[in-house]
PDB file of N, CA and C in Angstrom:
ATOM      1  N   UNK A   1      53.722 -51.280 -13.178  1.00  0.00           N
ATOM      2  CA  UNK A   1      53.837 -50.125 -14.033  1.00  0.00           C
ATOM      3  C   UNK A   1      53.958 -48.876 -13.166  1.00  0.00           C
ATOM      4  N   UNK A   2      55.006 -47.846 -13.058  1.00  0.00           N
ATOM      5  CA  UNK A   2      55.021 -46.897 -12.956  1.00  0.00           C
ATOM      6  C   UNK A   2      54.344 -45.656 -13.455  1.00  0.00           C
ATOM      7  N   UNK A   3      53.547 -44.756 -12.585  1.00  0.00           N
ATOM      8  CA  UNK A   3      52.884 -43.640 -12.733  1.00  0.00           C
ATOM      9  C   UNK A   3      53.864 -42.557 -12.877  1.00  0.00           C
ATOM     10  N   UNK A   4      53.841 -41.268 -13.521  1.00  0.00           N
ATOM     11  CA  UNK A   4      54.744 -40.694 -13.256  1.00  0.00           C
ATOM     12  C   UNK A   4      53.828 -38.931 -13.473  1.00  0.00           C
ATOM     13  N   UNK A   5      54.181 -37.952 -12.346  1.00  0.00           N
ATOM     14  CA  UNK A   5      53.269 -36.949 -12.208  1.00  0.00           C
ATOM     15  C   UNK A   5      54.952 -35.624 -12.632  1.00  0.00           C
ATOM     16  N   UNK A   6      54.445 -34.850 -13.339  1.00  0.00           N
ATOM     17  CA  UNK A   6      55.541 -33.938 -14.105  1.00  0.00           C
ATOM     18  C   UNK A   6      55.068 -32.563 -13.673  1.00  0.00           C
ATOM     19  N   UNK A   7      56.114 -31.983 -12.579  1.00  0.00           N
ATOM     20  CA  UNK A   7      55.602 -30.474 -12.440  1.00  0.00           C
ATOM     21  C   UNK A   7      56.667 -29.631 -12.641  1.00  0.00           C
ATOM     22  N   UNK A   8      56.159 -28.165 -13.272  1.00  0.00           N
ATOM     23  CA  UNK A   8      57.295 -27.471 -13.224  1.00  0.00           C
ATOM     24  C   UNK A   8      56.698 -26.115 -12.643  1.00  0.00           C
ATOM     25  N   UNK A   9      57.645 -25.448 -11.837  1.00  0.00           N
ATOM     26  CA  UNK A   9      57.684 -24.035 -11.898  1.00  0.00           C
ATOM     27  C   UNK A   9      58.019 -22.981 -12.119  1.00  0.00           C
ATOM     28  N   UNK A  10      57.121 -22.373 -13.003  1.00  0.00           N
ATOM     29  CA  UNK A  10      57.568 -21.437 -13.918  1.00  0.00           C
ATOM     30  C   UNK A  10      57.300 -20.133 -13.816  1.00  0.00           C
ATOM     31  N   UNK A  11      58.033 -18.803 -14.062  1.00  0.00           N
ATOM     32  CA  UNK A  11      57.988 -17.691 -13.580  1.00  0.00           C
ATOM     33  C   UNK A  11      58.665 -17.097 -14.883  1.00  0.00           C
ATOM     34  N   UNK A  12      57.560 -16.123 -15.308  1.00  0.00           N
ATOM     35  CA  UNK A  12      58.085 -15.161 -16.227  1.00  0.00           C
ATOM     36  C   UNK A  12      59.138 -14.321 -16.058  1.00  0.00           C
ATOM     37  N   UNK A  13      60.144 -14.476 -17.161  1.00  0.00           N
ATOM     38  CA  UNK A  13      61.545 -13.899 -17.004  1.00  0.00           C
ATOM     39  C   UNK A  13      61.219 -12.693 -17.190  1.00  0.00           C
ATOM     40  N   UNK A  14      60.332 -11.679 -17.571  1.00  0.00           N
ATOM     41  CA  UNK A  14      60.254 -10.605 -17.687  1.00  0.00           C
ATOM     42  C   UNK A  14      59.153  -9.857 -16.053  1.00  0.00           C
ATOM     43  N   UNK A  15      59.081 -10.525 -15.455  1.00  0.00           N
ATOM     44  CA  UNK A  15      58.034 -10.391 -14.136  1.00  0.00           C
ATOM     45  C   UNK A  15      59.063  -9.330 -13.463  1.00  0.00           C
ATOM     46  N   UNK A  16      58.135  -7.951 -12.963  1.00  0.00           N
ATOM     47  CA  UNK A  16      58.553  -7.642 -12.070  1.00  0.00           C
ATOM     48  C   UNK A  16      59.011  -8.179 -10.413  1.00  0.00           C
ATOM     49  N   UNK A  17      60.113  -7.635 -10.101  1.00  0.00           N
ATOM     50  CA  UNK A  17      60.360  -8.196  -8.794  1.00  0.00           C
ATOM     51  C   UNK A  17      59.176  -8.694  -7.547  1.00  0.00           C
ATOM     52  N   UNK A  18      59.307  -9.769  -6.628  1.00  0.00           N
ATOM     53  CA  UNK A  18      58.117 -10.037  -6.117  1.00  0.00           C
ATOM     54  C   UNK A  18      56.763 -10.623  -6.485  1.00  0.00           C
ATOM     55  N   UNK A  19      56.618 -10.790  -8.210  1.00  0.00           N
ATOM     56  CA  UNK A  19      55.565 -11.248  -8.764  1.00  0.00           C
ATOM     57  C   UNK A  19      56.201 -12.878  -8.599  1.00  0.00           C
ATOM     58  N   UNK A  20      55.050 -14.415  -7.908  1.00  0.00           N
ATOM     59  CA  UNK A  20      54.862 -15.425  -6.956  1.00  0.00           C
ATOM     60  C   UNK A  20      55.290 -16.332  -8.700  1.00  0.00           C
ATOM     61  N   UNK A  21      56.075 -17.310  -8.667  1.00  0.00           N
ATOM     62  CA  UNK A  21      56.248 -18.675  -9.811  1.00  0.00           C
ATOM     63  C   UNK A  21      54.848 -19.276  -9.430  1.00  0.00           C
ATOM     64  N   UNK A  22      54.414 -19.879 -10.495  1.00  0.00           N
ATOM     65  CA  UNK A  22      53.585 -20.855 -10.573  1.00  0.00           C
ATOM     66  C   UNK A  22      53.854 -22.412 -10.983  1.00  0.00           C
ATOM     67  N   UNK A  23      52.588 -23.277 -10.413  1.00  0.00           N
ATOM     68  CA  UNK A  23      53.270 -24.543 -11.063  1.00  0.00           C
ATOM     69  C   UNK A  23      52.145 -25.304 -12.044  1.00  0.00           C
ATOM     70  N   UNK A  24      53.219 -25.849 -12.994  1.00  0.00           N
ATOM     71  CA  UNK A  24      51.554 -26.452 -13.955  1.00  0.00           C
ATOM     72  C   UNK A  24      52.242 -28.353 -13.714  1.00  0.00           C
ATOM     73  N   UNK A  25      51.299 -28.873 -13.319  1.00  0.00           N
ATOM     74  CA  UNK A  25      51.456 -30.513 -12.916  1.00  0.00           C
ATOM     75  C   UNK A  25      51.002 -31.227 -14.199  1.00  0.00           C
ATOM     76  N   UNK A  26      51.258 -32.583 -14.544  1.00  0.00           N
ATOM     77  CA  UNK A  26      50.557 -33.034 -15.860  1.00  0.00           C
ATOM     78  C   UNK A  26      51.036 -34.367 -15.099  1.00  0.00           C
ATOM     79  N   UNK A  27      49.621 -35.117 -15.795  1.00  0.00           N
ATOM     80  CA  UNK A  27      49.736 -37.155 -14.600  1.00  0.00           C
ATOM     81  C   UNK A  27      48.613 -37.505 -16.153  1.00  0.00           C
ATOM     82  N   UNK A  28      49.043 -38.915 -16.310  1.00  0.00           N
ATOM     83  CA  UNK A  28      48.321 -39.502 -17.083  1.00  0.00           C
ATOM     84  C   UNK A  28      47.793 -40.851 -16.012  1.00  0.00           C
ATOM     85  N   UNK A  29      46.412 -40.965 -15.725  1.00  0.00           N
ATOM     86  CA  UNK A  29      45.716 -41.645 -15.063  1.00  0.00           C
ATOM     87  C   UNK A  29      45.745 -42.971 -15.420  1.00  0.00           C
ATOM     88  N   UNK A  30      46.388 -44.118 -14.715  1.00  0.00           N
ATOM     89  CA  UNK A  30      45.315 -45.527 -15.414  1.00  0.00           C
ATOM     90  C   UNK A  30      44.058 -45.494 -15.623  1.00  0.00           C
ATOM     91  N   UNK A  31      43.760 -46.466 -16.481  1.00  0.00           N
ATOM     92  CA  UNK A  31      42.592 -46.602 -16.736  1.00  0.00           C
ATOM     93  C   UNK A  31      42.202 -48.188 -16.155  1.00  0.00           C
ATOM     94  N   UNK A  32      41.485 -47.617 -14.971  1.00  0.00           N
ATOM     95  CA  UNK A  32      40.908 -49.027 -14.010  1.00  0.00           C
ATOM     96  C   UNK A  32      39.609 -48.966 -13.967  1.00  0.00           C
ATOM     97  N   UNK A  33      38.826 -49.040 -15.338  1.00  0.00           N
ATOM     98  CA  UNK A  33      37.422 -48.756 -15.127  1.00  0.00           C
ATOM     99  C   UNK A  33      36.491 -49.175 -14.299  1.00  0.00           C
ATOM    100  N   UNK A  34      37.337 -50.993 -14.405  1.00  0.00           N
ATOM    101  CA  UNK A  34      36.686 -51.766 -13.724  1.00  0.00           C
ATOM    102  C   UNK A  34      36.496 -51.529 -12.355  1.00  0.00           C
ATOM    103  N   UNK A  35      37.303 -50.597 -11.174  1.00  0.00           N
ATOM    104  CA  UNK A  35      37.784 -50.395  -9.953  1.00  0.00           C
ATOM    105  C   UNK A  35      37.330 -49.001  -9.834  1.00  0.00           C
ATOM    106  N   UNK A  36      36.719 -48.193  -9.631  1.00  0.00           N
ATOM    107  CA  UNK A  36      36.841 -46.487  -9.579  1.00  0.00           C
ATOM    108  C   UNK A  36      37.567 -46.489  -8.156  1.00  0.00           C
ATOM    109  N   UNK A  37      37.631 -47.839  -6.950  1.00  0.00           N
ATOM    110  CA  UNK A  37      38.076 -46.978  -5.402  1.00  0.00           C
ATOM    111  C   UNK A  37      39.919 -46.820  -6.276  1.00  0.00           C
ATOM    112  N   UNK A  38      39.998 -47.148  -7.412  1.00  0.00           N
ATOM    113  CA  UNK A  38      41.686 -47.297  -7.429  1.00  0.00           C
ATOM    114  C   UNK A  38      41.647 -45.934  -8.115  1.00  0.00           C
ATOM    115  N   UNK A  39      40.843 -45.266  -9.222  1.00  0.00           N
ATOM    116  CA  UNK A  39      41.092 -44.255  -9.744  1.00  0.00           C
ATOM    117  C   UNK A  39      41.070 -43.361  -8.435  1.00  0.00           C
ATOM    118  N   UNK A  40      39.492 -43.292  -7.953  1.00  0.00           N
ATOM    119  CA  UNK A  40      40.048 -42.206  -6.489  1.00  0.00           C
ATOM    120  C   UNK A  40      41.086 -42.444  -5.827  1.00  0.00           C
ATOM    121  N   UNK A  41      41.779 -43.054  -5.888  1.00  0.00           N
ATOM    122  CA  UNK A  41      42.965 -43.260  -5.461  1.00  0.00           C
ATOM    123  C   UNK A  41      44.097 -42.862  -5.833  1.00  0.00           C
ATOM    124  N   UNK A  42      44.162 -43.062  -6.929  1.00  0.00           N
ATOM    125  CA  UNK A  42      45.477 -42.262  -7.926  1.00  0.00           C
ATOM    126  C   UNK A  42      44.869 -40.339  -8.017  1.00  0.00           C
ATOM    127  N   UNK A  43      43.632 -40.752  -8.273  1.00  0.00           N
ATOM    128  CA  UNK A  43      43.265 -39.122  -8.247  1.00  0.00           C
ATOM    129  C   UNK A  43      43.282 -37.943  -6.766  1.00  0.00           C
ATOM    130  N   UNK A  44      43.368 -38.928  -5.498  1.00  0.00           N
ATOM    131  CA  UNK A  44      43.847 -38.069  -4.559  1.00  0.00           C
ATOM    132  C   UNK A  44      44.934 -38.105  -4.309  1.00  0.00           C
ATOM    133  N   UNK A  45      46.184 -38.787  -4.754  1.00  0.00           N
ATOM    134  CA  UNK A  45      47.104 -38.846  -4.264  1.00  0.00           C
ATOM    135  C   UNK A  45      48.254 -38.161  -5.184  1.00  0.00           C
ATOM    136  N   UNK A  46      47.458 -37.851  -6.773  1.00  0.00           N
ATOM    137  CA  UNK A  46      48.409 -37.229  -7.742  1.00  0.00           C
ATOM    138  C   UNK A  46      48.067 -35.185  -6.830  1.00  0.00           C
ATOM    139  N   UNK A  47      46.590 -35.741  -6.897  1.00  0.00           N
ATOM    140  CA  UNK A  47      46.569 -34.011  -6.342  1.00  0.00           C
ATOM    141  C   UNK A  47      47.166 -33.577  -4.938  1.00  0.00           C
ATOM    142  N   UNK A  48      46.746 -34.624  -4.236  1.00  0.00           N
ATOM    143  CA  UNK A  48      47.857 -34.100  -2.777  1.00  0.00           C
ATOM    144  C   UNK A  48      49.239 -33.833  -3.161  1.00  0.00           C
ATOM    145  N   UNK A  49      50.029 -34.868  -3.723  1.00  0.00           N
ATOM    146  CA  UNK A  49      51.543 -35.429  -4.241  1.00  0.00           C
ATOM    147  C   UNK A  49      51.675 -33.407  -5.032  1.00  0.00           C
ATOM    148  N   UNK A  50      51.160 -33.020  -5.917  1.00  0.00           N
ATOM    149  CA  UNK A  50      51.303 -32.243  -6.558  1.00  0.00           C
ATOM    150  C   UNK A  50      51.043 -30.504  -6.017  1.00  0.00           C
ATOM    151  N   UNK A  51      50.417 -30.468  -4.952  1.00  0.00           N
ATOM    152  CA  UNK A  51      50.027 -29.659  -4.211  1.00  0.00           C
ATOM    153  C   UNK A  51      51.170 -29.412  -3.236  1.00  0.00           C
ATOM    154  N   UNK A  52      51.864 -30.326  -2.363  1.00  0.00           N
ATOM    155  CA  UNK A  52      52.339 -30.764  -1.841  1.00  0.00           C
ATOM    156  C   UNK A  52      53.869 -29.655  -2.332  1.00  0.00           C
ATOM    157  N   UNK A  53      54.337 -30.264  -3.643  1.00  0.00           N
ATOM    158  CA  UNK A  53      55.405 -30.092  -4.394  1.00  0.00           C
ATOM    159  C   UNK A  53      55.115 -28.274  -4.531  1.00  0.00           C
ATOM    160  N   UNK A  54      53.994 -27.737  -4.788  1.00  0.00           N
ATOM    161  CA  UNK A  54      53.698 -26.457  -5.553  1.00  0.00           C
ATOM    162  C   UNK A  54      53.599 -25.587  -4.571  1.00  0.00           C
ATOM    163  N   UNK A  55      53.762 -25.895  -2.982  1.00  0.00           N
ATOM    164  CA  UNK A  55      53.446 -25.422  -1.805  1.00  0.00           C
ATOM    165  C   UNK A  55      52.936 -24.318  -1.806  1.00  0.00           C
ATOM    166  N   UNK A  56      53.311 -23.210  -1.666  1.00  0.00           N
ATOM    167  CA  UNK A  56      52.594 -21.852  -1.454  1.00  0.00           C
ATOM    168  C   UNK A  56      52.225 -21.181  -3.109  1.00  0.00           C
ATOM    169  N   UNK A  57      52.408 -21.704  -3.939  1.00  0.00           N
ATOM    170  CA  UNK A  57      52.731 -21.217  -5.373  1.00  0.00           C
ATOM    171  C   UNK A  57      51.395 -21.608  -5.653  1.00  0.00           C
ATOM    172  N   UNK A  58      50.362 -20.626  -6.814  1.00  0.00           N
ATOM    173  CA  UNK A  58      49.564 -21.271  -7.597  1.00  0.00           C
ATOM    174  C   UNK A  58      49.968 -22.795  -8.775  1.00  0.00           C
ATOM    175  N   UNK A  59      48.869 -23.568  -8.371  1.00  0.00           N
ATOM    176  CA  UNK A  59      49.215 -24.872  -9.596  1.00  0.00           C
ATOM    177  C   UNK A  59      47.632 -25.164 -10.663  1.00  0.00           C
ATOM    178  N   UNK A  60      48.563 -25.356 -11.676  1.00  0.00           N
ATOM    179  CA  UNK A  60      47.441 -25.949 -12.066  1.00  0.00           C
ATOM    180  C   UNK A  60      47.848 -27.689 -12.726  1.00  0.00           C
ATOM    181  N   UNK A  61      46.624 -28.415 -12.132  1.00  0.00           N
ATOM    182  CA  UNK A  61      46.704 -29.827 -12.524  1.00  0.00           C
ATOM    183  C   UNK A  61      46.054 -30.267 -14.086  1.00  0.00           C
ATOM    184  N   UNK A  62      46.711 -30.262 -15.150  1.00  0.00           N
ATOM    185  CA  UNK A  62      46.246 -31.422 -15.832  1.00  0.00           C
ATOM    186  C   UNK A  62      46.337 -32.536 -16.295  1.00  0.00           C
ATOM    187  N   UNK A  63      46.183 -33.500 -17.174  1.00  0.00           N
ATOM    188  CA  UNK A  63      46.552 -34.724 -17.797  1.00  0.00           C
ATOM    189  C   UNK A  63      45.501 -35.188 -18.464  1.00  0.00           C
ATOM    190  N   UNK A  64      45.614 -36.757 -18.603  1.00  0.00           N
ATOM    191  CA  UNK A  64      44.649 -37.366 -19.134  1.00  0.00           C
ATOM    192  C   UNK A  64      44.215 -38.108 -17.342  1.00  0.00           C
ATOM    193  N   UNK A  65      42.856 -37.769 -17.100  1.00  0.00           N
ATOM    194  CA  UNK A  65      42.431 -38.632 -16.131  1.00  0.00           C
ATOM    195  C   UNK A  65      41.784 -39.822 -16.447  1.00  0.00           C
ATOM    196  N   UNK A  66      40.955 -39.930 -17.701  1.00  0.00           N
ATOM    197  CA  UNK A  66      40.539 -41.338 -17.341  1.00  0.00           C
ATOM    198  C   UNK A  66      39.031 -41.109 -17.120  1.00  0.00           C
ATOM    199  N   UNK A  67      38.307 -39.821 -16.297  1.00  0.00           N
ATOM    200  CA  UNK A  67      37.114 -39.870 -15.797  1.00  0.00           C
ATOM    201  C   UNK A  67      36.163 -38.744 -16.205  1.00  0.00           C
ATOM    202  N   UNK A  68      34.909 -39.120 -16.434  1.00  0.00           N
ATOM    203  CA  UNK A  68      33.942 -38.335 -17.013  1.00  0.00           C
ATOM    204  C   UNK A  68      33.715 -37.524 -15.216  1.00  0.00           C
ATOM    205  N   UNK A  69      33.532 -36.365 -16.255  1.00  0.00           N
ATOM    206  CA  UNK A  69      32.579 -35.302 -14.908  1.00  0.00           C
ATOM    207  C   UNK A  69      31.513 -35.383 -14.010  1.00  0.00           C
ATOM    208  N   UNK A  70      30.704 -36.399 -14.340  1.00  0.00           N
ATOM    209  CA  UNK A  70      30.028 -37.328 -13.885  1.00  0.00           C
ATOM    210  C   UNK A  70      29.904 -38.009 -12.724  1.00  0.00           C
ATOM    211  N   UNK A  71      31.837 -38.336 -12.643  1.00  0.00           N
ATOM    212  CA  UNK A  71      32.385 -39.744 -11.864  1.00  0.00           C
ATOM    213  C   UNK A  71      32.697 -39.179 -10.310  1.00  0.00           C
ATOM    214  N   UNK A  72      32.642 -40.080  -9.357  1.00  0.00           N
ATOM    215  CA  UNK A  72      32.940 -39.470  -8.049  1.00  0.00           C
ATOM    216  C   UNK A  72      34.682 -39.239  -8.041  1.00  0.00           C
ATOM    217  N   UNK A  73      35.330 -39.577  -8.984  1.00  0.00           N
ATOM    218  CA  UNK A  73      36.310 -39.019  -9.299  1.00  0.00           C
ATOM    219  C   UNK A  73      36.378 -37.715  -9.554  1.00  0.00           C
ATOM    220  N   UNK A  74      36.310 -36.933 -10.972  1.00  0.00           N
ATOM    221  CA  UNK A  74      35.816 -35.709 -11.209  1.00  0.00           C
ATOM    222  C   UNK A  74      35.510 -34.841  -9.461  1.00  0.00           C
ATOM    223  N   UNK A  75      34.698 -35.199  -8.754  1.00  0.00           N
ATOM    224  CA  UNK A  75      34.137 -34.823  -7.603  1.00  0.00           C
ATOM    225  C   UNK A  75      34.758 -34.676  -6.881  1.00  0.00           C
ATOM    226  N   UNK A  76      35.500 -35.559  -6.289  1.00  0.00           N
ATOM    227  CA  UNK A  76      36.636 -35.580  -5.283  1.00  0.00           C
ATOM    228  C   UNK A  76      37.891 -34.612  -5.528  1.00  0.00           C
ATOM    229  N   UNK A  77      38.139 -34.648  -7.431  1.00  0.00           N
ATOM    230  CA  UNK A  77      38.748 -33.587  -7.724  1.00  0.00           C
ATOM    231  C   UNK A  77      38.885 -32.173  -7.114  1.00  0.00           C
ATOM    232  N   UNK A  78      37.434 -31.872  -7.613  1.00  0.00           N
ATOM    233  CA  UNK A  78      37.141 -30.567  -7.168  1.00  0.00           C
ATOM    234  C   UNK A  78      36.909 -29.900  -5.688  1.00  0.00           C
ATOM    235  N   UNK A  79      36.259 -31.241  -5.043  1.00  0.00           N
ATOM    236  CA  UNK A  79      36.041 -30.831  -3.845  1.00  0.00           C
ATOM    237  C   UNK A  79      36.876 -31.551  -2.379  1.00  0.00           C
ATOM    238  N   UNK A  80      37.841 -32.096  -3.295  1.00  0.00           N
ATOM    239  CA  UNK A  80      39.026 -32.697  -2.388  1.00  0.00           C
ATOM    240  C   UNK A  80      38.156 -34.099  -1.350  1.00  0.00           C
ATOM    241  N   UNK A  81      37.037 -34.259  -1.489  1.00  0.00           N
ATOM    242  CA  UNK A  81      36.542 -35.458  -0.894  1.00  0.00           C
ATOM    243  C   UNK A  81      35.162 -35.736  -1.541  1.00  0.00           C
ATOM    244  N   UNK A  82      34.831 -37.734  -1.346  1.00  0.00           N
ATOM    245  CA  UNK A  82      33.803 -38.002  -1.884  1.00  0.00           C
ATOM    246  C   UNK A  82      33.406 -38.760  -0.336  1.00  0.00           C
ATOM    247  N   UNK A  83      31.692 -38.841  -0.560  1.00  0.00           N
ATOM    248  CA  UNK A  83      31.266 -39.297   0.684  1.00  0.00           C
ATOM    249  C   UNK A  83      31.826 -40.729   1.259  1.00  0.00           C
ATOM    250  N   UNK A  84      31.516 -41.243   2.452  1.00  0.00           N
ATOM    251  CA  UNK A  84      31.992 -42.425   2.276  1.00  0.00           C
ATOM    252  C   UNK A  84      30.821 -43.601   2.088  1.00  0.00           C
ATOM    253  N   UNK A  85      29.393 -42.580   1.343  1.00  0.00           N
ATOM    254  CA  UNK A  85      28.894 -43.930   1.046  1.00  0.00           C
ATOM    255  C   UNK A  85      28.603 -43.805  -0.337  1.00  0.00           C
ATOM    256  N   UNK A  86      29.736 -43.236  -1.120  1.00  0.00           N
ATOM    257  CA  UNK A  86      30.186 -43.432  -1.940  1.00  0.00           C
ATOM    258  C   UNK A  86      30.296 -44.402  -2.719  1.00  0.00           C
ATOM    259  N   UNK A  87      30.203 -45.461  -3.688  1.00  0.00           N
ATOM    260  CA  UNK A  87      30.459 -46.540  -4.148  1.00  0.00           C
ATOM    261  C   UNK A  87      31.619 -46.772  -4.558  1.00  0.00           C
ATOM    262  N   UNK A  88      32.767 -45.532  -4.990  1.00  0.00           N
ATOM    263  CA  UNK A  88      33.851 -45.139  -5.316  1.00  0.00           C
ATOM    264  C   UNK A  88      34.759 -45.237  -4.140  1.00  0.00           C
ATOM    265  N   UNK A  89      34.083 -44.804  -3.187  1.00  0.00           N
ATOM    266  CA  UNK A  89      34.813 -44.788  -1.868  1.00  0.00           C
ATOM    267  C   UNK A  89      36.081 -45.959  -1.311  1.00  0.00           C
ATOM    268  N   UNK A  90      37.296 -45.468  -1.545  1.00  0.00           N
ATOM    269  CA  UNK A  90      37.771 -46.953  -0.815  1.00  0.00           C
ATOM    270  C   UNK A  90      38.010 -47.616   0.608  1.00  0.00           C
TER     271      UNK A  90
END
């Protein structure tokens, strides 16, 4: 099955000159409950992959992830890494 991560960048047609495009990303997560090292997995690699694409531009990431706030997913989100004694950890 193919994942597929959708970004666009968009810049108000009425923006004065010099005002920066932004990008808004959207990824719908598997759901591998059973596995979380595979969700951290899809979840660092949609945000690198998407960051990546949005280079110097503000982005914002959403979708359906799949993971409660809770999860060392969620975590890694925010803070771009989870420990590696992590249980999530792959």
């Amino acid at each position: 099955r193919e994942n597929t991560c959708v970004l666009l960048r968009l810049r108000c047609k009425d923006a004065p000159e010099g005002v920066s495009p932004f990008c808004v990303a959207t990824y719908h997560m598997p759901c591998f409950f059973w596995d979380p090292r595979v969700m951290v997995i899809h979840a660092s690699l949609v945000a690198q992959h998407a960051a990546a694409l949005a280079g110097p531009d503000p982005l914002i990431l959403a979708g359906d992830f799949n993971f409660a706030p809770d999860s060392a997913m969620y975590r890694m989100m925010l803070s771009g890494s989870i420990p590696p004694s992590d249980p999530a950890c792959p």
